[in-house]
Short mmCIF file of C-alpha atoms in Angstrom, two decimals:
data_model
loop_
_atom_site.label_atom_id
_atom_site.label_comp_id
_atom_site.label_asym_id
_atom_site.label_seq_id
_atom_site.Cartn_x
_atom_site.Cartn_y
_atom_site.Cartn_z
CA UNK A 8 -40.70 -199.42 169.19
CA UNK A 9 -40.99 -195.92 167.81
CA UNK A 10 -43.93 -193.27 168.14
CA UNK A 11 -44.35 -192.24 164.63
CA UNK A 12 -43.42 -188.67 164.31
CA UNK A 13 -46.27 -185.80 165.49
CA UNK A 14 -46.11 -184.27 162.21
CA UNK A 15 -47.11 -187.20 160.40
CA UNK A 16 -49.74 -187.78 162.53
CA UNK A 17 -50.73 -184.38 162.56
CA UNK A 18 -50.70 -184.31 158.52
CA UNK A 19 -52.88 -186.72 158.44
CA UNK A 20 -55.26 -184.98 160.86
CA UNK A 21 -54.94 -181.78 158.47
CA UNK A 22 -55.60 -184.01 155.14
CA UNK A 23 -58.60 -185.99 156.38
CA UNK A 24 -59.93 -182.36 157.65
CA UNK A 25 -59.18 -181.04 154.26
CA UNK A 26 -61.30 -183.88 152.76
CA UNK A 27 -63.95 -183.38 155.43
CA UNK A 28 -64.32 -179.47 154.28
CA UNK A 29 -63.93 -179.97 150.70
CA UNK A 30 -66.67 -182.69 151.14
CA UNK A 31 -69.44 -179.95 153.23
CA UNK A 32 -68.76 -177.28 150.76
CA UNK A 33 -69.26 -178.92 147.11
CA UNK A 34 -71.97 -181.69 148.12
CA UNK A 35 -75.78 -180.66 148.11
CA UNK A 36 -76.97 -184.06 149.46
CA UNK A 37 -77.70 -183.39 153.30
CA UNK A 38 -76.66 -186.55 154.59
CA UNK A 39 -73.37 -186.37 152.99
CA UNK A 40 -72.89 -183.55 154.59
CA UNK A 41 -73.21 -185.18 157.84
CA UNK A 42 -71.26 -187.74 156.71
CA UNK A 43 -68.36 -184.71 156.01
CA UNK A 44 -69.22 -183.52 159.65
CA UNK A 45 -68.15 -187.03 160.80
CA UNK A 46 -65.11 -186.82 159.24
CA UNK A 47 -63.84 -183.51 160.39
CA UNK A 48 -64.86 -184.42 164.05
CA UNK A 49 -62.67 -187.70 163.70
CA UNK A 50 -59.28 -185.83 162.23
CA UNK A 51 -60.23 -183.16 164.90
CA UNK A 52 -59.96 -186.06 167.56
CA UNK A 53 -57.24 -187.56 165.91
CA UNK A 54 -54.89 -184.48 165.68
CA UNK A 55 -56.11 -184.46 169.91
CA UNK A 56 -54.74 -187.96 170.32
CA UNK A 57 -51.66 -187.16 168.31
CA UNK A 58 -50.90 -184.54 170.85
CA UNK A 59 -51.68 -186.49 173.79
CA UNK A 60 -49.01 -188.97 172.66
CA UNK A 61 -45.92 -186.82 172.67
CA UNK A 62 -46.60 -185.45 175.23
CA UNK A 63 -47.51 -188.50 177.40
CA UNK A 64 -50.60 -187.12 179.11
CA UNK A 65 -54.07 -188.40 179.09
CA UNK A 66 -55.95 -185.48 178.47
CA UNK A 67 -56.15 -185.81 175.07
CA UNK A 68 -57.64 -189.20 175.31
CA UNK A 69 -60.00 -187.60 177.74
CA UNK A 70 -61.00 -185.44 174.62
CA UNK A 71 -61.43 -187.28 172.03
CA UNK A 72 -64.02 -188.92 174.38
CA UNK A 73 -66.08 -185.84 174.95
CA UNK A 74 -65.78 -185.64 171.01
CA UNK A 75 -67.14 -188.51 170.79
CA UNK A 76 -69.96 -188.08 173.12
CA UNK A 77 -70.68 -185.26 170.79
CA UNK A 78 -70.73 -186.63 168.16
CA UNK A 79 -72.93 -189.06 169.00
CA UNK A 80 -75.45 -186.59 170.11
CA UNK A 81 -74.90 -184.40 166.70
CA UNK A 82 -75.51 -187.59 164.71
CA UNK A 83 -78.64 -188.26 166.50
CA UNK A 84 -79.95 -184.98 166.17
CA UNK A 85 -78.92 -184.42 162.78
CA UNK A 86 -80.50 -187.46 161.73
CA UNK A 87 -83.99 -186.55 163.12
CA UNK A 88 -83.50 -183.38 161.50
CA UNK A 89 -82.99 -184.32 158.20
CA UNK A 90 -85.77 -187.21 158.51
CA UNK A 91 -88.07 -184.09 159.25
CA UNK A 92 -86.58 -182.10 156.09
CA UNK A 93 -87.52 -185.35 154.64
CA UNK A 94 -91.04 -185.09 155.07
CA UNK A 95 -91.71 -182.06 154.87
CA UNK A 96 -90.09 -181.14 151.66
CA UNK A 97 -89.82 -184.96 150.10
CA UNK A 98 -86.22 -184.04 149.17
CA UNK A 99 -82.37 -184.08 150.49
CA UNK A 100 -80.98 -181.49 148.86
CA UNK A 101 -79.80 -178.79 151.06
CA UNK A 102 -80.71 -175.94 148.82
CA UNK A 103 -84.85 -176.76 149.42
CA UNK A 104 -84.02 -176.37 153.06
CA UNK A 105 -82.42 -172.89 152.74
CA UNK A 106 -86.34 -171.66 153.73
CA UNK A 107 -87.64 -171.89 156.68
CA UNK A 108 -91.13 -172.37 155.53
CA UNK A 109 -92.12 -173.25 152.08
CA UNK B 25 -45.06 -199.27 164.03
CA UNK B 26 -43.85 -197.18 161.32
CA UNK B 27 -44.75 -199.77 158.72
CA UNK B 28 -48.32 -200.00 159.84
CA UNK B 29 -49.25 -196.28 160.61
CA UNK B 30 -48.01 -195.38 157.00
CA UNK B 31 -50.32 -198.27 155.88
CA UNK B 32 -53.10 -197.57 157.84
CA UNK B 33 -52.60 -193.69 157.15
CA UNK B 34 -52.82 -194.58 152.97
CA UNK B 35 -56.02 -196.71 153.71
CA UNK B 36 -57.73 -193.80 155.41
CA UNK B 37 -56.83 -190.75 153.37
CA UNK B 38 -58.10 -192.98 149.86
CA UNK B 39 -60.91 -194.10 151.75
CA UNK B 40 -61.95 -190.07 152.43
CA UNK B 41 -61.34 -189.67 149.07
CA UNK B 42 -63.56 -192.31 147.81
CA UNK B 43 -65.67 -190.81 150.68
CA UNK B 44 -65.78 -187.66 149.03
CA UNK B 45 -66.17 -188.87 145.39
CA UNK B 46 -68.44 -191.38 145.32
CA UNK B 47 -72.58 -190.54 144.04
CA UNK B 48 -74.12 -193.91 145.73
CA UNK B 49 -74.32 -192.94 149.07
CA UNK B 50 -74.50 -196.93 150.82
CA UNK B 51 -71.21 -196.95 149.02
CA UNK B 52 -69.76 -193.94 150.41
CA UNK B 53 -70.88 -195.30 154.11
CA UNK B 54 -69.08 -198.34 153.78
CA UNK B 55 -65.93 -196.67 152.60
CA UNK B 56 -66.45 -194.49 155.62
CA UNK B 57 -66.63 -197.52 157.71
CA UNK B 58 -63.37 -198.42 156.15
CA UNK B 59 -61.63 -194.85 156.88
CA UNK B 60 -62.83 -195.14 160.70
CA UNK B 61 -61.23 -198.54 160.96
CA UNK B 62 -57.97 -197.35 159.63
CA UNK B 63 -57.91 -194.24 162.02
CA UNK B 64 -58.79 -197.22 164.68
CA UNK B 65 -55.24 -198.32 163.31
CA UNK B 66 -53.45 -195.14 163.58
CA UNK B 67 -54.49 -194.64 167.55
CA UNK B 68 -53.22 -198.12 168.07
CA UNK B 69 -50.22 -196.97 166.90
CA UNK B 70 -50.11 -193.78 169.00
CA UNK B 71 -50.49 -195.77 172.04
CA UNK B 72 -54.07 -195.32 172.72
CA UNK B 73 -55.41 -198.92 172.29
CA UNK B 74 -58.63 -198.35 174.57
CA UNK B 75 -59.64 -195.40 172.37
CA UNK B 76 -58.88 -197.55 169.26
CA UNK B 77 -61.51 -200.06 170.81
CA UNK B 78 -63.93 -196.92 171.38
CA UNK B 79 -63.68 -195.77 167.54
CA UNK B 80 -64.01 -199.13 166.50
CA UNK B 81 -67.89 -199.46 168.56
CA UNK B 82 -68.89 -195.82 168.69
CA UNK B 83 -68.09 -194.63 165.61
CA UNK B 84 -67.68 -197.53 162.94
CA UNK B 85 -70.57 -199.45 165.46
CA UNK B 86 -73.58 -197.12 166.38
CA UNK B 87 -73.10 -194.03 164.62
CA UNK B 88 -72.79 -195.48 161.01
CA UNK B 89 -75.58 -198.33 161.28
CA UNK B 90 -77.63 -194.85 162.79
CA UNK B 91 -76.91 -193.48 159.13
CA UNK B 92 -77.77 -196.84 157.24
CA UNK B 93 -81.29 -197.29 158.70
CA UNK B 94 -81.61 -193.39 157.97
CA UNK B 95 -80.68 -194.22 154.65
CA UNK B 96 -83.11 -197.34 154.28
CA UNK B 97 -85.62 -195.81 155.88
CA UNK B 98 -85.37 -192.73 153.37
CA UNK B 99 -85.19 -195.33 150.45
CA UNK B 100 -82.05 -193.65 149.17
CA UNK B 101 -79.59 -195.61 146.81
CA UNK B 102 -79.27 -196.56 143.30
CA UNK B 103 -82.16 -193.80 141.96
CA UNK B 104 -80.34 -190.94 143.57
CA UNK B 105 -76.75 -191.82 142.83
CA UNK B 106 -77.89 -189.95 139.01
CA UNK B 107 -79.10 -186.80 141.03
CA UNK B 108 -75.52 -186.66 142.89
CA UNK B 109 -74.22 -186.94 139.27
CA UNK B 110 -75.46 -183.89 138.06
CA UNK B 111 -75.05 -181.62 141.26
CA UNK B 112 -71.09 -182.71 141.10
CA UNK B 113 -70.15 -180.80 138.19
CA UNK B 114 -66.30 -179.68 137.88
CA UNK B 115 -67.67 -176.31 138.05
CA UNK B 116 -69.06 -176.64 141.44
CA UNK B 117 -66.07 -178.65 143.32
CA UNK B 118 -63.09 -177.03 141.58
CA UNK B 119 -63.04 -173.62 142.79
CA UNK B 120 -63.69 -174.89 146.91
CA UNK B 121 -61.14 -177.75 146.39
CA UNK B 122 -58.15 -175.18 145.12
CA UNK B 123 -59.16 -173.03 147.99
CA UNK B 124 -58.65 -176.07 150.78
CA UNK B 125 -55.70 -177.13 149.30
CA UNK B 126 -54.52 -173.63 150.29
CA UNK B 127 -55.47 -173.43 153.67
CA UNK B 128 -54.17 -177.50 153.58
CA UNK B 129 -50.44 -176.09 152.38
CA UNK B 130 -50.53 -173.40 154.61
CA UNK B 131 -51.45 -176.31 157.58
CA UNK B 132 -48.48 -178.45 156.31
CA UNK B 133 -46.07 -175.11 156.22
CA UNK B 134 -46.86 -174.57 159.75
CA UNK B 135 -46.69 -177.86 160.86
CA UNK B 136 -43.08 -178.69 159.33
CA UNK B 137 -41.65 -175.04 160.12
CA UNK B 138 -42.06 -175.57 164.15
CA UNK B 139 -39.31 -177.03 165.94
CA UNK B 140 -39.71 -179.61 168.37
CA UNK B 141 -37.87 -182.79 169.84
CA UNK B 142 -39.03 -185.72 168.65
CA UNK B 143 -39.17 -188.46 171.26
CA UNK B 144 -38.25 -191.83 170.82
CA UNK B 145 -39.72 -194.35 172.53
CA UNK B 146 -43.68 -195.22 172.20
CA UNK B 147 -44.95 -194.69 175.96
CA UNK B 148 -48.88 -196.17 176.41
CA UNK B 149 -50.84 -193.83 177.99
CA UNK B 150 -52.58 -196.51 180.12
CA UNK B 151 -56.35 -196.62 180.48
CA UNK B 152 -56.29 -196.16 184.00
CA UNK B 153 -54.48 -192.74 183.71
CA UNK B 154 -57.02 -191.28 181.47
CA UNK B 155 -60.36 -192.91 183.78
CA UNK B 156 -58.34 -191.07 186.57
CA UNK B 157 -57.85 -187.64 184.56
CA UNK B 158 -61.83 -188.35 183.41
CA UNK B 159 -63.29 -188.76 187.01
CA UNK B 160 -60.57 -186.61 188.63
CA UNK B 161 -60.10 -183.40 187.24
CA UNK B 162 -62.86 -183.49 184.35
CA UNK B 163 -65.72 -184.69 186.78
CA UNK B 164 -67.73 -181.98 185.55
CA UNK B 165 -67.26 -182.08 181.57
CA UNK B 166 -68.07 -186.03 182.01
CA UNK B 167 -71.22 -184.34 184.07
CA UNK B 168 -71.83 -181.82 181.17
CA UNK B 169 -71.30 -184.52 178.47
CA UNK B 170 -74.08 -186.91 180.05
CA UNK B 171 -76.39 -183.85 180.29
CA UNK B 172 -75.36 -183.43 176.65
CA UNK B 173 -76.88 -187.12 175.70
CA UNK B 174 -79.70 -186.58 177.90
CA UNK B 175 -80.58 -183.49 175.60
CA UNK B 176 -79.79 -185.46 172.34
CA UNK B 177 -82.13 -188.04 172.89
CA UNK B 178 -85.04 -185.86 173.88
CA UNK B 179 -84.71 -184.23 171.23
CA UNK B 180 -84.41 -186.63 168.69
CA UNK B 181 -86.83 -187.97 170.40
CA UNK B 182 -89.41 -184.95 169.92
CA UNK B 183 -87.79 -184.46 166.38
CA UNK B 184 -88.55 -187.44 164.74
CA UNK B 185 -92.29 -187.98 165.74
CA UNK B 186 -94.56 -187.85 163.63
CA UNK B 187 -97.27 -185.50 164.15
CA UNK B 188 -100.52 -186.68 162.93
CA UNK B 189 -102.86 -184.26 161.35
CA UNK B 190 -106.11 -184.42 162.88
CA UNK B 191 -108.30 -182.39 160.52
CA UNK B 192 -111.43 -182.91 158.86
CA UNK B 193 -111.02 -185.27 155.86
CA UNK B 194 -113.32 -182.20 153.80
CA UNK B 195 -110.75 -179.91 154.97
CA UNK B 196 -107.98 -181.46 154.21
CA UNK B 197 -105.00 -179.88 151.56
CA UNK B 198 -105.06 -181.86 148.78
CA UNK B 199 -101.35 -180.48 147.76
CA UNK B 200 -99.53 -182.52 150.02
#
């Protein structure tokens, strides 16, 4: 069976980044912009695993786990955070937010 | 393998776009859900079924039914899919997406002008290799990511609560 080749795999890393970027910088929804967050932590991990394949070692398993640890604990934070947003300024666009106090 | 990481590699950059595009933002979730399972795919094919199995439950499992009872609870759907409408206006996405398709070309020019033996056979990185790298030599990062956790739930935890104002009911701002 063959590996596919690292530069697909790492295209694919660089496109679904691309996406995840493009996403954070033209969306004013917040929680699409975690959303894009998601993404570019997942090609980030992906373009890790990628790696970790040609070159037959483990450690980039090993970190695409801590990214995922992180992630989980950005997601959870983030979400409280924009639940607060929520309440306080009955609103998810990101602009509102750009003060700290209204 | 070939066959199905080109597939699976299709399914998850037009699910990102659809990701990207879409105003109802349930519907961008679930094609989210759908780009995470075809990344699933593409570790498979690297070799890595164990963290195929861990995308599949972490990140198309906890983290995106997190988002969906965010978005219930915030009552989102249908009514603000019109308000996404009018903040994506050509004018705002054209300029930043001609600007990451340069830094993406640049990416791809990098990545195709290395040179680098390509190796043939598909070799599994078995999951007891990577628990031994994970309790071996990263000990402490698995320490530092469980400390990491710890600190995400607490403050979630102290984020989310809802502080209830105790004032007088005479006092009380009638602008909120």
């Amino acid at each position: 069976m063959n590996l596919p080749p690292m530069e697909t795999g790492l295209l694919l890393a660089g496109i679904l980044f691309m996406l995840g970027l493009l996403s954070v910088l033209i969306r004013r929804n917040i929680l699409f912009m975690l959303m894009s967050v998601e993404i570019m932590l997942n090609a980030a991990g992906l373009a890790f695993i990628v790696a970790g394949a040609r070159w037959e070692q483990p450690d980039g398993q090993v970190m695409f786990m801590f990214i995922l640890a992180m992630a989980a604990a950005e997601v959870s934070v983030g979400l409280a955070l924009i639940l607060q947003i929520y309440h306080q300024l009955k609103t998810i666009d990101s602009d509102a937010a750009s003060k700290m106090r209204q | 393998m070939n066959i199905a990481f080109n597939i699976a590699a299709i399914v998850a950059i037009i699910c990102t776009i659809m990701v990207v595009t879409r105003y109802n933002i349930m519907h961008a979730l679930l094609y989210l859900v759908t780009s995470f399972m075809a990344v699933a795919v593409i570790f498979f094919t690297y070799g890595a079924p164990f963290i195929a199995a861990l995308e599949l439950i972490v990140y198309a499992g906890a983290i995106m039914v997190l988002m969906v009872f965010v978005i219930m609870m915030l009552n989102l759907g249908g009514e603000s899919a019109g308000e996404e409408k009018k903040w994506l206006r050509p004018r705002v996405w054209v300029f930043p997406a001609l600007l990451s398709l340069v830094l993406l070309a640049e990416l791809i020019w990098l990545i195709y002008s290395g040179t680098y033996v390509s190796n043939k056979e598909i070799k599994i990185v078995n999951t007891k290799e990577v628990a031994m790298s994970l309790y071996g030599p990263y000990m402490l990062a698995v320490e530092l990511s469980a400390m990491l956790l710890m600190a995400g739930i607490v403050g979630a935890y102290h984020l989310g609560r809802q502080r209830k104002k105790i004032i007088h009911r005479f006092l009380e701002r009638s602008d909120r």
